XYZ file of C-alpha atoms in Angstrom:
326
model
C 78.286 -112.578 -25.474
C 78.751 -113.624 -29.086
C 76.156 -113.059 -31.762
C 75.406 -116.333 -33.521
C 73.187 -117.616 -36.313
C 70.226 -119.943 -35.922
C 72.177 -122.967 -37.148
C 75.003 -122.127 -34.748
C 72.420 -121.959 -31.956
C 71.195 -125.425 -32.936
C 74.771 -126.686 -32.750
C 75.320 -124.988 -29.393
C 72.204 -126.561 -27.925
C 73.278 -130.037 -29.046
C 76.721 -129.605 -27.492
C 75.162 -128.420 -24.244
C 72.690 -131.311 -24.185
C 75.421 -133.879 -24.842
C 77.640 -132.377 -22.155
C 74.851 -132.436 -19.603
C 73.387 -135.854 -20.391
C 75.440 -138.876 -21.517
C 72.324 -140.546 -22.906
C 71.994 -137.905 -25.642
C 73.160 -139.263 -29.023
C 73.237 -137.652 -32.467
C 72.646 -139.670 -35.624
C 71.919 -139.060 -39.283
C 73.403 -138.835 -42.757
C 76.799 -137.066 -42.714
C 76.302 -135.721 -39.184
C 79.681 -137.011 -38.014
C 82.676 -136.683 -40.322
C 81.067 -133.913 -42.451
C 79.286 -132.118 -39.604
C 75.868 -132.191 -41.260
C 74.623 -130.779 -44.546
C 74.212 -127.344 -42.928
C 77.032 -127.916 -40.379
C 74.609 -128.116 -37.468
C 76.615 -131.021 -36.012
C 80.078 -129.739 -36.918
C 82.699 -130.825 -34.403
C 80.463 -133.197 -32.435
C 82.250 -136.335 -33.660
C 85.660 -135.054 -32.531
C 84.231 -133.932 -29.200
C 82.013 -136.862 -28.251
C 83.282 -139.768 -30.356
C 81.678 -142.265 -32.747
C 79.628 -144.003 -30.054
C 77.567 -140.838 -29.558
C 77.764 -139.258 -33.032
C 76.689 -141.824 -35.593
C 76.888 -141.506 -39.370
C 74.090 -143.549 -40.877
C 73.398 -144.813 -44.398
C 71.128 -142.785 -46.698
C 68.058 -144.404 -45.183
C 65.581 -142.136 -43.419
C 63.414 -145.065 -42.293
C 66.436 -146.572 -40.582
C 67.313 -143.259 -38.896
C 63.817 -142.894 -37.442
C 63.582 -146.592 -36.531
C 66.972 -146.561 -34.779
C 65.853 -143.494 -32.854
C 62.684 -145.195 -31.655
C 64.689 -148.235 -30.511
C 67.329 -146.129 -28.772
C 64.675 -144.034 -27.044
C 62.870 -147.135 -25.846
C 66.122 -148.347 -24.287
C 66.821 -145.206 -22.259
C 68.756 -143.018 -24.700
C 67.779 -139.586 -25.992
C 68.541 -139.666 -29.726
C 68.648 -136.452 -31.741
C 68.267 -137.501 -35.353
C 68.804 -135.318 -38.401
C 66.891 -135.663 -41.656
C 68.827 -133.664 -44.251
C 65.766 -131.967 -45.791
C 62.071 -132.164 -44.950
C 61.262 -133.475 -48.415
C 63.293 -136.597 -47.627
C 61.335 -137.526 -44.504
C 58.597 -139.523 -46.232
C 60.394 -142.911 -46.021
C 60.539 -142.347 -42.248
C 56.812 -141.656 -41.849
C 55.991 -145.258 -40.944
C 58.425 -145.231 -38.006
C 57.297 -141.781 -36.861
C 53.542 -142.303 -37.102
C 53.224 -145.999 -36.277
C 55.935 -146.313 -33.638
C 57.425 -143.076 -32.202
C 54.106 -141.349 -31.657
C 52.401 -144.443 -30.213
C 55.029 -145.930 -27.920
C 53.721 -144.363 -24.713
C 50.142 -145.326 -25.498
C 51.030 -148.776 -26.809
C 52.915 -149.684 -23.634
C 50.323 -148.030 -21.353
C 52.988 -145.617 -20.165
C 55.659 -148.232 -19.450
C 57.868 -146.772 -22.182
C 58.137 -143.290 -23.630
C 59.964 -142.138 -26.739
C 62.268 -139.219 -25.871
C 63.593 -138.630 -29.384
C 63.997 -135.467 -31.433
C 63.792 -135.550 -35.199
C 65.473 -132.405 -36.527
C 65.036 -131.364 -40.108
C 65.507 -128.245 -42.215
C 62.209 -127.007 -43.646
C 60.949 -124.499 -46.147
C 62.053 -122.682 -49.222
C 64.241 -119.668 -49.822
C 67.675 -121.123 -50.548
C 67.114 -121.953 -54.230
C 67.410 -125.699 -53.693
C 66.162 -128.371 -56.114
C 62.991 -130.428 -55.798
C 62.291 -132.157 -52.442
C 64.559 -129.715 -50.559
C 62.009 -127.005 -49.751
C 58.970 -128.655 -48.199
C 56.812 -127.099 -45.444
C 54.723 -130.005 -44.192
C 54.324 -129.051 -40.533
C 50.538 -129.540 -40.702
C 51.035 -133.207 -41.637
C 52.977 -133.900 -38.432
C 50.682 -131.705 -36.341
C 47.841 -134.001 -37.349
C 49.498 -137.038 -35.723
C 48.498 -137.600 -32.077
C 51.516 -138.199 -29.853
C 53.894 -135.852 -31.666
C 55.000 -132.404 -30.574
C 55.902 -130.043 -33.457
C 58.261 -127.126 -32.797
C 59.519 -124.439 -35.205
C 62.015 -121.802 -33.967
C 62.090 -118.331 -35.512
C 65.394 -116.963 -34.203
C 68.760 -118.129 -32.812
C 67.652 -117.564 -29.210
C 64.441 -119.524 -29.718
C 66.322 -122.304 -31.497
C 68.736 -122.759 -28.591
C 66.121 -122.802 -25.852
C 63.470 -124.772 -27.696
C 65.899 -127.457 -28.879
C 67.169 -127.972 -25.331
C 63.560 -128.310 -24.198
C 62.810 -130.735 -27.026
C 65.782 -132.952 -26.164
C 64.752 -133.049 -22.499
C 61.114 -133.801 -23.335
C 60.045 -137.381 -22.552
C 58.059 -137.735 -25.775
C 58.888 -137.449 -29.507
C 59.427 -133.969 -30.901
C 59.521 -132.969 -34.564
C 61.916 -130.001 -34.593
C 61.696 -128.037 -37.840
C 64.450 -125.561 -38.673
C 63.690 -122.900 -41.323
C 66.589 -123.042 -43.776
C 65.870 -119.520 -45.052
C 66.902 -118.022 -41.723
C 69.649 -120.497 -40.811
C 72.236 -117.781 -41.453
C 70.082 -114.730 -42.237
C 70.196 -113.191 -38.782
C 72.555 -113.080 -35.828
C 71.541 -112.711 -32.216
C 73.230 -112.782 -28.845
C 72.619 -116.213 -27.316
C 74.000 -117.142 -23.926
C 74.978 -120.783 -23.479
C 73.334 -120.977 -20.047
C 71.739 -124.394 -20.477
C 68.225 -123.135 -19.787
C 65.464 -124.565 -21.908
C 62.725 -122.367 -23.345
C 59.124 -123.141 -22.584
C 57.441 -125.468 -25.064
C 53.756 -125.292 -25.991
C 53.455 -121.530 -25.793
C 53.266 -118.705 -28.300
C 55.553 -115.693 -28.084
C 54.266 -112.159 -28.588
C 56.955 -110.505 -30.711
C 55.238 -107.145 -30.964
C 52.245 -105.650 -29.170
C 49.436 -103.785 -30.907
C 45.738 -103.160 -30.628
C 44.392 -102.977 -34.186
C 45.036 -106.410 -35.687
C 46.679 -109.711 -34.750
C 49.217 -111.248 -37.136
C 49.903 -114.921 -36.353
C 52.867 -116.701 -37.901
C 55.825 -119.007 -37.244
C 59.306 -119.938 -38.466
C 60.890 -117.945 -41.280
C 57.691 -116.043 -42.025
C 58.138 -114.050 -38.822
C 60.561 -111.836 -40.768
C 58.072 -110.786 -43.455
C 55.311 -110.495 -40.857
C 57.346 -108.186 -38.647
C 58.297 -106.115 -41.715
C 54.604 -105.832 -42.567
C 53.857 -104.752 -38.992
C 56.497 -102.014 -39.326
C 54.887 -100.782 -42.550
C 51.415 -100.859 -40.999
C 52.654 -98.811 -38.052
C 53.676 -96.048 -40.457
C 50.037 -95.977 -41.593
C 48.803 -95.742 -38.005
C 47.776 -99.423 -37.805
C 49.273 -101.168 -34.783
C 49.647 -104.894 -35.313
C 50.279 -107.475 -32.615
C 52.626 -110.170 -33.945
C 52.494 -113.679 -32.484
C 55.140 -116.336 -33.120
C 53.371 -119.684 -32.599
C 56.706 -121.552 -32.070
C 55.057 -124.813 -30.949
C 52.555 -125.782 -33.632
C 51.343 -128.813 -31.709
C 50.098 -128.588 -29.025
C 48.846 -125.111 -29.835
C 48.793 -122.332 -27.256
C 45.421 -121.072 -28.412
C 44.868 -118.975 -25.281
C 47.563 -116.460 -26.273
C 46.033 -116.125 -29.753
C 42.503 -115.809 -28.370
C 43.628 -113.204 -25.864
C 45.207 -111.127 -28.621
C 42.212 -111.416 -30.942
C 39.986 -110.537 -28.005
C 41.884 -107.252 -27.902
C 42.159 -106.527 -31.634
C 39.079 -108.274 -33.084
C 40.930 -108.944 -36.338
C 43.398 -111.620 -37.382
C 45.584 -112.553 -40.343
C 47.474 -115.861 -40.279
C 50.683 -116.088 -42.304
C 52.490 -119.300 -43.232
C 54.716 -120.625 -45.951
C 53.001 -123.994 -46.460
C 50.284 -124.382 -49.067
C 46.923 -122.858 -48.134
C 44.689 -125.918 -48.336
C 45.072 -128.083 -45.253
C 47.727 -125.748 -43.859
C 47.935 -125.226 -40.110
C 46.477 -121.744 -40.520
C 43.135 -123.421 -41.150
C 43.320 -125.070 -37.710
C 43.981 -121.725 -36.025
C 41.119 -120.125 -37.943
C 38.798 -122.948 -36.879
C 39.714 -122.507 -33.213
C 39.059 -118.780 -33.482
C 35.652 -119.629 -34.912
C 35.019 -122.070 -32.051
C 36.177 -119.972 -29.123
C 36.704 -116.438 -30.389
C 33.814 -115.808 -32.751
C 32.220 -113.108 -30.615
C 35.548 -111.249 -30.455
C 35.935 -111.103 -34.217
C 34.890 -107.963 -36.061
C 36.179 -109.189 -39.436
C 36.668 -112.577 -41.135
C 39.954 -114.332 -40.369
C 42.304 -114.132 -43.359
C 45.131 -116.459 -44.330
C 48.203 -115.528 -46.377
C 49.978 -118.722 -47.399
C 51.935 -120.522 -50.080
C 50.036 -121.480 -53.218
C 48.366 -124.851 -53.689
C 51.056 -126.167 -55.965
C 54.107 -128.383 -55.863
C 56.947 -126.359 -54.380
C 58.398 -124.597 -57.430
C 61.963 -124.835 -58.604
C 64.358 -121.972 -57.716
C 63.418 -119.446 -60.434
C 59.791 -119.358 -59.232
C 60.547 -119.663 -55.532
C 60.057 -115.989 -54.649
C 56.626 -115.993 -56.310
C 55.563 -118.870 -54.060
C 56.493 -117.305 -50.739
C 54.017 -114.961 -49.037
C 55.463 -111.489 -49.510
C 55.277 -108.409 -47.326
C 52.999 -106.897 -49.964
C 50.546 -109.816 -49.739
C 50.499 -109.616 -45.929
C 49.917 -105.855 -46.069
C 47.039 -106.244 -48.530
C 45.311 -108.818 -46.320
C 45.910 -106.766 -43.170
C 44.572 -103.552 -44.689
C 41.449 -105.298 -45.985
C 40.894 -106.916 -42.589
C 41.310 -103.668 -40.696
C 38.977 -101.794 -43.049
C 36.295 -104.491 -42.972
C 32.965 -103.113 -41.721
């Protein structure tokens, strides 16, 4: 079995989905002839033809609107937005149409579309190329928000997203597109949506994270283990709807929790997880819930990028303070 990168796993899942289901279409800017800005759709045009792999104009609103129309007519469009910072022109179609179609038609129509987009910083890109706005989409009723953290997760979760009968926002962390390789079997089996994955078991503290930040969080867990602190690491994977039971179960065991995410602190999805712990897990907590996040600032340009990202050192500091809290 070959070891592949996350972006190669995304490509593999799209090929598999298109082979298995003739209603699956791919559309977006440069997805056909150029194979996508990160080559996630490389080779699809030659394999499936221009009727199923559609190069669109530079118009994100059109891409999302076409996807809603195609989905309403029985297709399963997989649309690519080149970078998350470019999605704002498409918000109207996503929020006012994709997310509402099932409700608006009283269940007569659904909207089985996937909107893929690279997210996050770490590749030294210019402004608008490094956004982490998952909390904004998680706030919209009717949308499912998925963020893979590894090639294997990307393959299984994207297949599940494409087969889902409702709209899915599928966010791909650019920082780990090619940072890791993993054996991924092209078996056509979808991963389970709407559940967290326990990446590492431990009994002293729970570290909750998602996407690219799983790497720093796991590194912090390794360092904590050398100090005799055993951290349980949870990859949220599906931000919305949230599998809060897995998080509550872990915190029920450890009593302490640090949430790590790349997006800015204020209004970030870590606040939602902290609130649910306060609602349902308060009596399990033996220390305040801490959040380690990006700073409340516009995403900095490349030279300041590393200072923005939560580091292993910042995670360790928060974890040590949480564990030592009396």
